[in-house]
CSV table of C-alpha atoms and ligand atoms in Angstrom, one decimal:
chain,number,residue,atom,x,y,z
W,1,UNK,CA,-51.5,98.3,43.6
W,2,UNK,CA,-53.1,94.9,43.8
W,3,UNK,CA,-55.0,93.0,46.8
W,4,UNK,CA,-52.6,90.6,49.0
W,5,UNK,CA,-53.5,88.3,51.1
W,6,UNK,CA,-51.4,87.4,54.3
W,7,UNK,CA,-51.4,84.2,56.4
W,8,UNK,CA,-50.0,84.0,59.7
W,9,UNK,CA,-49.1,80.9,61.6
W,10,UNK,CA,-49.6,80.0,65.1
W,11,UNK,CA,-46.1,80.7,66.0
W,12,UNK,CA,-46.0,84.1,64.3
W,13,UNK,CA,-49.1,85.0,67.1
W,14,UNK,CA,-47.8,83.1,70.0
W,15,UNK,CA,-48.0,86.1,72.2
W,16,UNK,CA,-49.0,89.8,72.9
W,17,UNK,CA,-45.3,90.8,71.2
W,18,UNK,CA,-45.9,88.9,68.4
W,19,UNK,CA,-49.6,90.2,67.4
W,20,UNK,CA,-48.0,93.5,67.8
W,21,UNK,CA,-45.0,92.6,65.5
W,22,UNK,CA,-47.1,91.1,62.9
W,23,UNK,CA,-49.7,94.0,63.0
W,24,UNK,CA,-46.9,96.2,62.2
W,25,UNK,CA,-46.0,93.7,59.3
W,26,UNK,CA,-49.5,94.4,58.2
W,27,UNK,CA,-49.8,97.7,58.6
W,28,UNK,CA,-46.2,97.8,56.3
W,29,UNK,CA,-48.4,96.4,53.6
W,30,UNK,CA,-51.0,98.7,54.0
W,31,UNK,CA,-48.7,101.8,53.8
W,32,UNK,CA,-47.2,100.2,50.3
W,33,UNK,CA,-50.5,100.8,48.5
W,34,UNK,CA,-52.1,97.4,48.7
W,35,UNK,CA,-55.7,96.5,49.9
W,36,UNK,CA,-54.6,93.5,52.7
W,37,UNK,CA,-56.7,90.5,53.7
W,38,UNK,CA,-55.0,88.7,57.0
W,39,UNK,CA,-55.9,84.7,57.5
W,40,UNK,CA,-54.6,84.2,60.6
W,41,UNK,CA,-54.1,80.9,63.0
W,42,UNK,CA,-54.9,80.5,66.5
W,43,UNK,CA,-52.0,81.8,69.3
W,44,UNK,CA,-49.1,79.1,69.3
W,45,UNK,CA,-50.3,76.2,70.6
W,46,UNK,CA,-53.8,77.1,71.3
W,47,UNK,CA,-55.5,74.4,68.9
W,48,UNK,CA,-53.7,71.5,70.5
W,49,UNK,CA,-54.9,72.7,74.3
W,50,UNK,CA,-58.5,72.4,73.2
W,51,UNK,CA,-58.2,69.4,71.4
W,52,UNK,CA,-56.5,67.9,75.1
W,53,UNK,CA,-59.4,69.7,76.7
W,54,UNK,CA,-61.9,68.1,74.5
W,55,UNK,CA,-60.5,64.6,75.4
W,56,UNK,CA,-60.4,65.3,79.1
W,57,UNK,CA,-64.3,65.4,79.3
W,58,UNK,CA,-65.3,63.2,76.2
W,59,UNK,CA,-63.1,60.3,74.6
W,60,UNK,CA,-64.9,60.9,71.3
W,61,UNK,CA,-65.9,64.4,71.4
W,62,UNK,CA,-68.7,64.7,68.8
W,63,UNK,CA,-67.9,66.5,65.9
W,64,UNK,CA,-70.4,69.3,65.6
W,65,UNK,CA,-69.1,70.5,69.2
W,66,UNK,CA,-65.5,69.7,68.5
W,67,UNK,CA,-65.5,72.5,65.9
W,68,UNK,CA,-67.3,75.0,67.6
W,69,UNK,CA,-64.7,74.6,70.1
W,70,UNK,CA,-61.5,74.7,67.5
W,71,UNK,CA,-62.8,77.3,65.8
W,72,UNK,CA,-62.7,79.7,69.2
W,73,UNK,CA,-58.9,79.7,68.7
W,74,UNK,CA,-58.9,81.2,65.7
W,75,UNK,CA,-61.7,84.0,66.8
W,76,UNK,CA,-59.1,84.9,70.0
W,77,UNK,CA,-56.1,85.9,67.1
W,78,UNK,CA,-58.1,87.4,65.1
W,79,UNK,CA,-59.7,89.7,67.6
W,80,UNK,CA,-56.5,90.8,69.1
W,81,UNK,CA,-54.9,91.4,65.6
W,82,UNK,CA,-57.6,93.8,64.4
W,83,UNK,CA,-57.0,95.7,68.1
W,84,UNK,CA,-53.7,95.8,67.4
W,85,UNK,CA,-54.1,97.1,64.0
W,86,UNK,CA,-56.2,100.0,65.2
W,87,UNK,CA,-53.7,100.4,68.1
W,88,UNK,CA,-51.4,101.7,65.1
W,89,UNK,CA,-54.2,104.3,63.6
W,90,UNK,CA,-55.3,101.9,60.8
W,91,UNK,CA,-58.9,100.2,60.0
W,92,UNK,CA,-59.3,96.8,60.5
W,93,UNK,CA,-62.2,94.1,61.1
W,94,UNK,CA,-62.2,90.9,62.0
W,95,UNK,CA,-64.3,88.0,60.4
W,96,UNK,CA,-65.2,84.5,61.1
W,97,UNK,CA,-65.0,81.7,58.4
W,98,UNK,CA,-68.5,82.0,58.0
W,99,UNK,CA,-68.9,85.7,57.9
W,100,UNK,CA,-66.2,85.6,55.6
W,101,UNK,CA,-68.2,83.3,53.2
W,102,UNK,CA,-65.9,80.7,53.2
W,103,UNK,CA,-69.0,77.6,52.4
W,104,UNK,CA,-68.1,74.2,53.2
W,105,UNK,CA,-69.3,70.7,53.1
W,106,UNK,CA,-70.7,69.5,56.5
W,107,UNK,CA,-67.6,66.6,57.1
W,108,UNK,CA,-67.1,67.8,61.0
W,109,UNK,CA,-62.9,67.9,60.9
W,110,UNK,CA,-62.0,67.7,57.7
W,111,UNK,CA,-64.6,70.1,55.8
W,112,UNK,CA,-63.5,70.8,52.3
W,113,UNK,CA,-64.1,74.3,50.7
W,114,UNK,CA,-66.8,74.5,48.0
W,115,UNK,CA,-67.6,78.2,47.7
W,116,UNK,CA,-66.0,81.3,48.8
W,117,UNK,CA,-68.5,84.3,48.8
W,118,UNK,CA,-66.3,86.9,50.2
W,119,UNK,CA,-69.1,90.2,50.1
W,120,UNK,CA,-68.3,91.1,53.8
W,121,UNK,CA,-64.6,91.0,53.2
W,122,UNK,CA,-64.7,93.2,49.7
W,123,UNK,CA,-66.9,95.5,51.5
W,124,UNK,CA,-64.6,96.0,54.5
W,125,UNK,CA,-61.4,96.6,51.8
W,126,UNK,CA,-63.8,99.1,50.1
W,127,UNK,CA,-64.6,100.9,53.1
W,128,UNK,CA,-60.5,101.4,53.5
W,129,UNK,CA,-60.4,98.2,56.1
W,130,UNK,CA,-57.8,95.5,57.0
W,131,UNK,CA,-59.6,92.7,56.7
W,132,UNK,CA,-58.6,89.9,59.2
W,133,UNK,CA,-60.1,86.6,58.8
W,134,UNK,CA,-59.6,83.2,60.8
W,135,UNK,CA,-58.1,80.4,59.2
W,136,UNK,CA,-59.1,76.7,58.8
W,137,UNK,CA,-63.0,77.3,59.3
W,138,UNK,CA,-66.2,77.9,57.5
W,139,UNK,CA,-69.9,77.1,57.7
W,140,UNK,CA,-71.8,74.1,56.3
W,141,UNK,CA,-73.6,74.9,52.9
W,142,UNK,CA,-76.8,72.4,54.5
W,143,UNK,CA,-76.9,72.9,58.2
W,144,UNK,CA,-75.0,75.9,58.3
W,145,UNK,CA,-73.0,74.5,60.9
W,146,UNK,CA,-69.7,75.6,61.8
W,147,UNK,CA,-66.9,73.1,60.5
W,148,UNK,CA,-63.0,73.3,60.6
W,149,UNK,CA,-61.0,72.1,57.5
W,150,UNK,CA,-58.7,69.6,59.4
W,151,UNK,CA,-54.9,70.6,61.2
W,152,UNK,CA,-53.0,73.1,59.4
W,153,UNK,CA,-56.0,74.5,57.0
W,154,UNK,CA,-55.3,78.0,57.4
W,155,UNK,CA,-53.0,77.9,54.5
W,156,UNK,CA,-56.0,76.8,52.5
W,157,UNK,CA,-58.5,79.1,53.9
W,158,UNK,CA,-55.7,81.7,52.6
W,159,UNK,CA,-55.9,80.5,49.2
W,160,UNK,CA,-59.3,79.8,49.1
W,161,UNK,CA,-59.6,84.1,49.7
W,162,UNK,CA,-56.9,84.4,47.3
W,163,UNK,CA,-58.7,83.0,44.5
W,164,UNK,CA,-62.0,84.4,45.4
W,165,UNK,CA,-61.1,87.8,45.4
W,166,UNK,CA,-58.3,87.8,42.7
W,167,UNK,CA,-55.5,88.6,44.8
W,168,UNK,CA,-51.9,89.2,43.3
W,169,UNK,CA,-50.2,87.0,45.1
W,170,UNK,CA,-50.9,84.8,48.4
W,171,UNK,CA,-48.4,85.2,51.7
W,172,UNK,CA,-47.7,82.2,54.0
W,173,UNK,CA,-46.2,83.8,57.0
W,174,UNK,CA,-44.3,81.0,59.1
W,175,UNK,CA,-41.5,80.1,61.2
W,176,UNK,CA,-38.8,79.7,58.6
W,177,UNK,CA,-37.6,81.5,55.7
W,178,UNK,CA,-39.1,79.5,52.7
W,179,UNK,CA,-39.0,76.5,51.2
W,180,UNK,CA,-35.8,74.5,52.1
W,181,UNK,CA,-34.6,71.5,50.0
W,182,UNK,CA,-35.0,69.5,53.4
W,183,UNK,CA,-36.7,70.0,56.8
W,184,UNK,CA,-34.0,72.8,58.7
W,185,UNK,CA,-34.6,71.6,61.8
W,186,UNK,CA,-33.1,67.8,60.3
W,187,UNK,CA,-30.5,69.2,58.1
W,188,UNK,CA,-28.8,72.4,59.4
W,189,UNK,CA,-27.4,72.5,56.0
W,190,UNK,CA,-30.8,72.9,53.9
W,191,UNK,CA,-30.8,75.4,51.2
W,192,UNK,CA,-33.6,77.8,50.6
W,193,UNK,CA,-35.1,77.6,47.4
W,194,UNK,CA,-36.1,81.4,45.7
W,195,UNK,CA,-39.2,79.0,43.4
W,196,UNK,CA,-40.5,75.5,43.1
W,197,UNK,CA,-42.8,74.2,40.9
W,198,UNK,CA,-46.5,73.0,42.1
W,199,UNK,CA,-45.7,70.2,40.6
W,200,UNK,CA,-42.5,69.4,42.5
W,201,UNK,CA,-43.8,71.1,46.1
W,202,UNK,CA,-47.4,68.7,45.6
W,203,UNK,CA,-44.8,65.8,45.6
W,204,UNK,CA,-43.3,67.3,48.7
W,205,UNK,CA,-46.3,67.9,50.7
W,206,UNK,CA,-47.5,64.9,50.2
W,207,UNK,CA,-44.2,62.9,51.1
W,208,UNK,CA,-44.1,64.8,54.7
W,209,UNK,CA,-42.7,68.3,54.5
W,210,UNK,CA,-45.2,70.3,56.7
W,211,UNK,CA,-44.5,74.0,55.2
W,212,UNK,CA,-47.0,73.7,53.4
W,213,UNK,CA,-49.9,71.5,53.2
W,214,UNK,CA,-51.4,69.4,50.0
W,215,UNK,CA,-54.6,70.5,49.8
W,216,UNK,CA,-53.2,74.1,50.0
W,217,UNK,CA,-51.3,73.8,47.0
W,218,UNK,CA,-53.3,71.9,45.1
W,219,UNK,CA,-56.0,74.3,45.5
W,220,UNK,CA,-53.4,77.6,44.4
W,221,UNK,CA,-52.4,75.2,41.2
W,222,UNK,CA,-55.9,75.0,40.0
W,223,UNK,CA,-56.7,78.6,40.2
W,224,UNK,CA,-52.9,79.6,39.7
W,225,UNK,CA,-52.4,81.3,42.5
W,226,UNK,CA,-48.8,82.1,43.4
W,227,UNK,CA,-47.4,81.5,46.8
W,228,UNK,CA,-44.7,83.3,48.4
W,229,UNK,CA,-43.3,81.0,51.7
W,230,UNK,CA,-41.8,83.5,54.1
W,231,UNK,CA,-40.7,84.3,57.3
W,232,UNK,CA,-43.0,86.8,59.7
W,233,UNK,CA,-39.4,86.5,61.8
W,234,UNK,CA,-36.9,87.9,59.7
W,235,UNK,CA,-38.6,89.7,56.6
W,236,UNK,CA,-36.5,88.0,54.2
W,237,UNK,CA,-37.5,87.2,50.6
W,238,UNK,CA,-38.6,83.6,50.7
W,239,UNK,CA,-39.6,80.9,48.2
W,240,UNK,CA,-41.9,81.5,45.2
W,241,UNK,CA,-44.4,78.6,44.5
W,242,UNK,CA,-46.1,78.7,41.1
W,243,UNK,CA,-46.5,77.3,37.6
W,244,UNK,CA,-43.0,79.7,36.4
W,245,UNK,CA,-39.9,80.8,37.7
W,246,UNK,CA,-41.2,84.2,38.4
W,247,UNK,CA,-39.8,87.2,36.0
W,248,UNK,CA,-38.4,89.2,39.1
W,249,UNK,CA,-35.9,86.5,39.9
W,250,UNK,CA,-32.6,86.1,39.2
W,251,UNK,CA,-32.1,83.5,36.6
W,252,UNK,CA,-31.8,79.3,38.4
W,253,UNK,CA,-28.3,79.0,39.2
W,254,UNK,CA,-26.3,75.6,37.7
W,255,UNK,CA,-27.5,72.4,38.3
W,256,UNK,CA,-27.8,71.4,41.2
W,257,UNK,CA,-25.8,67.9,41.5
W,258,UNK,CA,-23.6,65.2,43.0
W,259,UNK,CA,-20.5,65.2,40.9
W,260,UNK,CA,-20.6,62.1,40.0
W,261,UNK,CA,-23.8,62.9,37.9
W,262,UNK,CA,-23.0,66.0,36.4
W,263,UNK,CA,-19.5,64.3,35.4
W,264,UNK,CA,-22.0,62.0,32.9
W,265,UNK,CA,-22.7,64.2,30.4
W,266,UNK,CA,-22.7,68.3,29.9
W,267,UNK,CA,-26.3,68.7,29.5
W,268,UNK,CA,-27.8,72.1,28.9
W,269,UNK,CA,-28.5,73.9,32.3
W,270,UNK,CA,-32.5,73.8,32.6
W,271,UNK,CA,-33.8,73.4,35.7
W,272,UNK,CA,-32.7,71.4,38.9
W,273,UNK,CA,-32.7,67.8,38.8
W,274,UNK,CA,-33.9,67.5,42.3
W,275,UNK,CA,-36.2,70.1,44.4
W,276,UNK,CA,-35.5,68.3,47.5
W,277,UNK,CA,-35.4,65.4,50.6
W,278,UNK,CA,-38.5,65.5,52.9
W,279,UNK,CA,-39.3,62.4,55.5
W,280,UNK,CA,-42.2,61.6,57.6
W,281,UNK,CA,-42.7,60.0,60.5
W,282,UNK,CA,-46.3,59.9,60.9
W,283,UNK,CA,-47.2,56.3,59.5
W,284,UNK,CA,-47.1,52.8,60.6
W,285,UNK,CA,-46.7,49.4,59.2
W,286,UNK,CA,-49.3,46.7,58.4
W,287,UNK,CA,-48.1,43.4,57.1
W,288,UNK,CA,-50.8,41.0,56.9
W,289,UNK,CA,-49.2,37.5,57.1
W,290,UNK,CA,-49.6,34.2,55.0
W,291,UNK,CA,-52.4,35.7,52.4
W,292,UNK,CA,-53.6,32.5,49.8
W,293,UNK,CA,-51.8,33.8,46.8
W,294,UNK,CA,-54.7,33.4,44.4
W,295,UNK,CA,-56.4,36.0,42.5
W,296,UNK,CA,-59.1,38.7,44.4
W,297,UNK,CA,-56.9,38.7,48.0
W,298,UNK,CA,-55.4,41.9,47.9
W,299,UNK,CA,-59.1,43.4,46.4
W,300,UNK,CA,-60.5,42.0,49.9
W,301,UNK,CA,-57.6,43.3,52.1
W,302,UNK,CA,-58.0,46.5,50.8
W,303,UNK,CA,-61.9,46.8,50.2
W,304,UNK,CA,-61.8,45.8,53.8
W,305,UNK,CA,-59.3,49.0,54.9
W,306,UNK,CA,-61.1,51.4,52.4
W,307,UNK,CA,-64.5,50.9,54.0
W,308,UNK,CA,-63.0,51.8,57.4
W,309,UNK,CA,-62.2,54.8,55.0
W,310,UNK,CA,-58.9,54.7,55.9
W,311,UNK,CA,-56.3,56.2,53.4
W,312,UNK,CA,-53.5,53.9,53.2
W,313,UNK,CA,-49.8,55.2,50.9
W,314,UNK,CA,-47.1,52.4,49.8
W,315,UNK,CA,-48.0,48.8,49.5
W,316,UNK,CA,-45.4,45.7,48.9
W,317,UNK,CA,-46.3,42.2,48.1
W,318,UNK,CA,-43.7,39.6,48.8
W,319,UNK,CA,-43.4,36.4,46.4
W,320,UNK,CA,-45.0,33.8,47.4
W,321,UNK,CA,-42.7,30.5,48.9
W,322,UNK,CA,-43.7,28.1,46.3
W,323,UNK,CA,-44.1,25.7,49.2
W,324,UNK,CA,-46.8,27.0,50.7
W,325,UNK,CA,-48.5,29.6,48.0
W,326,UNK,CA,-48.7,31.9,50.6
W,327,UNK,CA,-47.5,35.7,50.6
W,328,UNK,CA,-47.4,38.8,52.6
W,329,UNK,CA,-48.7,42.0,51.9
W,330,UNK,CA,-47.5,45.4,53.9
W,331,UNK,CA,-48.7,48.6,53.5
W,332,UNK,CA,-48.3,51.7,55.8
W,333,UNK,CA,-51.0,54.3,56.5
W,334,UNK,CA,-51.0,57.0,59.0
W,335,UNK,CA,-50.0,56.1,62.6
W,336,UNK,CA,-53.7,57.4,63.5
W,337,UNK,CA,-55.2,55.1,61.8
W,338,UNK,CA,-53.7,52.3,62.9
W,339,UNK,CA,-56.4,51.0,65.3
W,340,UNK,CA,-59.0,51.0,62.7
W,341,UNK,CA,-57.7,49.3,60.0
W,342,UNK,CA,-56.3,46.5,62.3
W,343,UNK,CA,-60.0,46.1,63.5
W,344,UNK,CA,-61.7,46.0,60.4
W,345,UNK,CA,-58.7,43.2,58.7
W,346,UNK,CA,-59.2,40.9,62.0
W,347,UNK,CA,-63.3,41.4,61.0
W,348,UNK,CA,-62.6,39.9,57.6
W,349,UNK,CA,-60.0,37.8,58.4
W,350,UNK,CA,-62.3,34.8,57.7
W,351,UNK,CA,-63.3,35.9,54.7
W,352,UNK,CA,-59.6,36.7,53.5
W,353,UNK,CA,-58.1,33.9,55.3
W,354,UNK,CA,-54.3,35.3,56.2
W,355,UNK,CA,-52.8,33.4,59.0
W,356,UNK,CA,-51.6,37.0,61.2
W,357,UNK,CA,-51.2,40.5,61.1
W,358,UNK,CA,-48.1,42.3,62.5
W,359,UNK,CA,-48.4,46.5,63.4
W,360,UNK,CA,-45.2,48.1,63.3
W,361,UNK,CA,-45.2,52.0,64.0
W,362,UNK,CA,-41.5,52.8,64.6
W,363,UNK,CA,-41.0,53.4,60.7
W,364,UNK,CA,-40.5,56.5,59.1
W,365,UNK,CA,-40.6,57.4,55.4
W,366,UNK,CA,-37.5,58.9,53.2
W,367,UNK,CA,-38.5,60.7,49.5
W,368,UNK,CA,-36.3,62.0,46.9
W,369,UNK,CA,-38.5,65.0,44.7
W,370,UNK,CA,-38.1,66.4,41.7
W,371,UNK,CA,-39.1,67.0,37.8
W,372,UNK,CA,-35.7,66.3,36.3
W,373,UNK,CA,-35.2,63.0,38.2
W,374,UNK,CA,-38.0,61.6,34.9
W,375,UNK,CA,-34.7,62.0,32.5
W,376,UNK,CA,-31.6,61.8,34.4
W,377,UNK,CA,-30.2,57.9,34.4
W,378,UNK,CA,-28.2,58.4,37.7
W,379,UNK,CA,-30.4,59.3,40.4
W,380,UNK,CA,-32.1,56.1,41.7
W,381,UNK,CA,-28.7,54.4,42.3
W,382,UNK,CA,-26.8,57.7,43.8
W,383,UNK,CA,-30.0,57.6,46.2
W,384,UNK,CA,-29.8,54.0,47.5
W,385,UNK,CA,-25.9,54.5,47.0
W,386,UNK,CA,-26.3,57.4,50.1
W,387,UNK,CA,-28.6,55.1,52.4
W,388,UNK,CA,-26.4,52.1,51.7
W,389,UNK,CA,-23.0,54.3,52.5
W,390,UNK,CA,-25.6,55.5,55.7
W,391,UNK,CA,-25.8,52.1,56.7
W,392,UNK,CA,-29.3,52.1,56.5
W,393,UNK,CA,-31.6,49.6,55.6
W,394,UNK,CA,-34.6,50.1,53.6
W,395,UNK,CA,-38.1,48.1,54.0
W,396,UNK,CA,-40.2,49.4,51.2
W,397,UNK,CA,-39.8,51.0,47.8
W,398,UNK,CA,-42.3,53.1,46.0
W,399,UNK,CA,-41.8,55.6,43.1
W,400,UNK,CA,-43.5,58.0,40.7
W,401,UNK,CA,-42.3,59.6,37.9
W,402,UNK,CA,-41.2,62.4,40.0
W,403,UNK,CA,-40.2,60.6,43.6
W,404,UNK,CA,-38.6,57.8,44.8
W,405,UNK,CA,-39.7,56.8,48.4
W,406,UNK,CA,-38.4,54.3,50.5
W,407,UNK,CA,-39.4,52.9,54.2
W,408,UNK,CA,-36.5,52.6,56.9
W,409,UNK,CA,-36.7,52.3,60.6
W,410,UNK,CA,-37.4,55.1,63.0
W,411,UNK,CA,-34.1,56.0,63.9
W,412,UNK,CA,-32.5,56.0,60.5
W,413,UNK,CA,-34.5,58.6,59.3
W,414,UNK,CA,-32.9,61.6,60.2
W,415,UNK,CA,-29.0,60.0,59.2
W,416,UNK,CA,-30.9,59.3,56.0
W,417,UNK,CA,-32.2,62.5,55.3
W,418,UNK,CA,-28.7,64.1,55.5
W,419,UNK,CA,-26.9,61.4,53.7
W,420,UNK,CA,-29.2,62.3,50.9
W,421,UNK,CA,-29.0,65.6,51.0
W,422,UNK,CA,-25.2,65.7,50.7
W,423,UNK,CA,-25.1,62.9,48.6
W,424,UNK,CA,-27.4,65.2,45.5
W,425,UNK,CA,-24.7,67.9,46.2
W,426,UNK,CA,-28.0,70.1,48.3
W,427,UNK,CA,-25.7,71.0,51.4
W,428,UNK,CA,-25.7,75.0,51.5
W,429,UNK,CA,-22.0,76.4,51.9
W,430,UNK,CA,-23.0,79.5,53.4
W,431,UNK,CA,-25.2,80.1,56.5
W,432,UNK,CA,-27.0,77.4,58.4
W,433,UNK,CA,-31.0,77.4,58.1
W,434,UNK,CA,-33.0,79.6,60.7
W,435,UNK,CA,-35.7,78.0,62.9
W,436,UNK,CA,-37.2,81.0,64.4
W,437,UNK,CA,-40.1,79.2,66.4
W,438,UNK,CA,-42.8,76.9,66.5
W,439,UNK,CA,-42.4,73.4,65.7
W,440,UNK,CA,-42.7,73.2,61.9
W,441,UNK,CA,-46.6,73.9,61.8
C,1,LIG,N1,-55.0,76.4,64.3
C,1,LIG,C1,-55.2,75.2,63.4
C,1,LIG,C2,-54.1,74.2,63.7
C,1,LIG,O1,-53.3,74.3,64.5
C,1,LIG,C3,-55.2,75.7,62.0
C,1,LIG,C4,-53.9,76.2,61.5
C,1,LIG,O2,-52.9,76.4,62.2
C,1,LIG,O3,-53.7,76.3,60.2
C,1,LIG,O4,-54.2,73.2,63.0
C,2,LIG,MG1,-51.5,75.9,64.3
């Protein structure tokens, strides 16, 4: 029996009763015949009280400190799970990033893995441990300072181990049963998926669905590391995440479509046409106003944002009223961000020469995922079909050969989710999703 690792949520540790539950959960494993590394998070919301706390006595807490502190949320969980573990007559040991070996670069906040040298953690497994290891921080590979791999890293500290020490398979432990073609707390009627592509949950992660995070998956796609999403809650199978449909399951069930697609043609059953509907409402609005439409503007708008290293996502240029050969450009970027890139456009607003800027941050973001959407005619219009039949009006477009994305306001987003949803023929007929905790983190 091979080596699995195990992540745990915040919300799967919120309290005494849950350690204990999930210890047993661990223990479970243990009893099967596999060798089991934990990753767990800090307790509930533990992470977001010492960021509050951090901000009470500094406005900009410096970085180096910042993660010291995070990174004592993590060491609480882990402690108490390893107790708990012996509590139940088995070995366990619990591990910081850094004893761990899990080598960083030294970006305070947003480190990024760039060794694993797990020694301590094969040792403990050989020795007959449990190894428990906290999530989302290592040690910098020059100053061998402690650094945190940004909100939600766990997942990717799981991986990371998983790839490192060959593991079977990699667990994500969380507050809902899988995978869902839409966020279950949005639509009551989301589906569980049993696999999805990396491919298809890369372009989820990155459109706003928060099970699991993009870096997480992009790191188990390059060392092909299957995921399996699943509740600590109910024990459930949950959703698969790999390069194949794994053997064990039963073969995909038909297409899954409106109607008034399938009804176009009888195509061969290969996969489904669309994985699913996620939405984000983490990102603002930035239309800069009367831009010169003359070649090198938008280089200088965006140079300009990109040196405040400021990550920005869709961008629309509006034609230029032959009147005055002037245009707008709008892009959104992440609501955090904001602040920053308005500063650095009003520094170079000489040197670009736009008449005004306008922030808007009650937008929120709609995306339609999935492979077969690249050769089926009908899904763009059945998409802007449901938001027009929603009564929804859209502000942006963007696309890939895998998505389509639009902008809306605020409050449309969650009628737009559902209208979607129902529309690609993704409403479950059976039970409503289960949210067992936690806020989707
Ligand atoms: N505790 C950290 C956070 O809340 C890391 C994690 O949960 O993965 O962001
Ligand atoms: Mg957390």
């Amino acid at each position: 029996m091979g080596l699995v690792v195990q992540k745990y949520g915040g919300s799967s540790v919120a309290d005494a009763e849950g350690i204990k539950r999930v210890a047993r959960r661990i223990v479970d494993t243990k009893k099967n015949g596999h060798q089991v590394v934990v990753v767990v998070s800090a307790m509930g919301d533990t992470t977001d009280e010492l960021i509050d706390l951090a901000e009470q006595v500094s406005p900009i807490p410096a970085g180096r400190e910042f993660d010291m502190l995070l990174t004592a949320g993590e060491r609480i969980s882990m402690a108490l799970l390893a107790m708990a573990i012996k509590n139940l007559g088995h070995e366990a040991q619990s591990f910081t990033g850094s004893q761990a070996g899990v080598i960083t670069d030294s970006v305070h906040n947003k480190a990024r893995i760039i060794d694993v040298t797990p020694g301590r953690i094969r040792t403990a497994l050989d020795e007959g441990n449990i190894a428990i290891v906290a999530g989302f921080q290592g040690v910098s590979q020059d100053k061998k300072d402690i650094t945190t791999l940004g909100r939600g890293g766990s997942d990717t500290t799981a991986v990371a181990l998983a790839a490192a020490l060959d593991a079977e398979v990699c667990e994500i432990y969380t507050d809902v049963d899988g995978v869902f073609t839409a966020d279950p707390r949005v639509v009551k009627k989301a589906r569980k998926m049993d696999w999805i592509a990396f491919e298809d949950m890369l372009e989820l992660a990155s459109s706003g669905s928060k099970v699991l995070l993009h870096r997480c998956v992009e790191y188990a796609r390059r060392y092909n590391i299957p995921i399996h999403v699943r509740s600590s809650f109910s024990g459930l199978p949950g959703t698969w995440v790999s390069n194949e449909r794994p053997q064990g399951l039963p073969p995909q069930v038909a297409l899954r479509l409106a109607p008034h697609i399938a009804s176009q043609g009888d195509r061969p059953v290969e996969q489904a046409i669309i994985s699913g509907v996620s939405h984000d409402t983490s990102e603002a609005k930035i239309t800069v106003v009367g831009v010169p439409d003359k070649p090198g503007e938008a280089a200088t708008i965006f140079r300009a944002v990109a040196d405040a290293e400021i990550n920005i996502d869709m961008i629309v240029q509006n034609v230029s009223a032959a009147a005055t050969a002037l245009t707008d450009i709008s892009f959104t970027l992440p609501k955090a961000e904001g602040h920053k890139a308005m500063e650095a456009l009003t520094r170079a607003q000489s040197v670009i020469g736009f008449d005004s800027l306008r922030y808007d941050d009650q937008i929120g973001k709609i995306s339609l995922v999935g492979a077969g959407m690249k050769t089926n005619p009908g899904v763009t219009a059945t998409f802007f079909e449901a938001l027009s039949n929603a009564g929804v009006n859209i502000e942006l477009i963007s696309t890939s050969e895998i998505r389509i994305s639009v902008v809306t306001r605020a409050d449309d987003v969650n009628p737009a989710v559902q209208a979607v949803h129902s529309a690609f023929g993704l409403d479950s007929d059976s039970d409503e999703a289960v949210v067992y905790g936690g806020t989707g983190r």
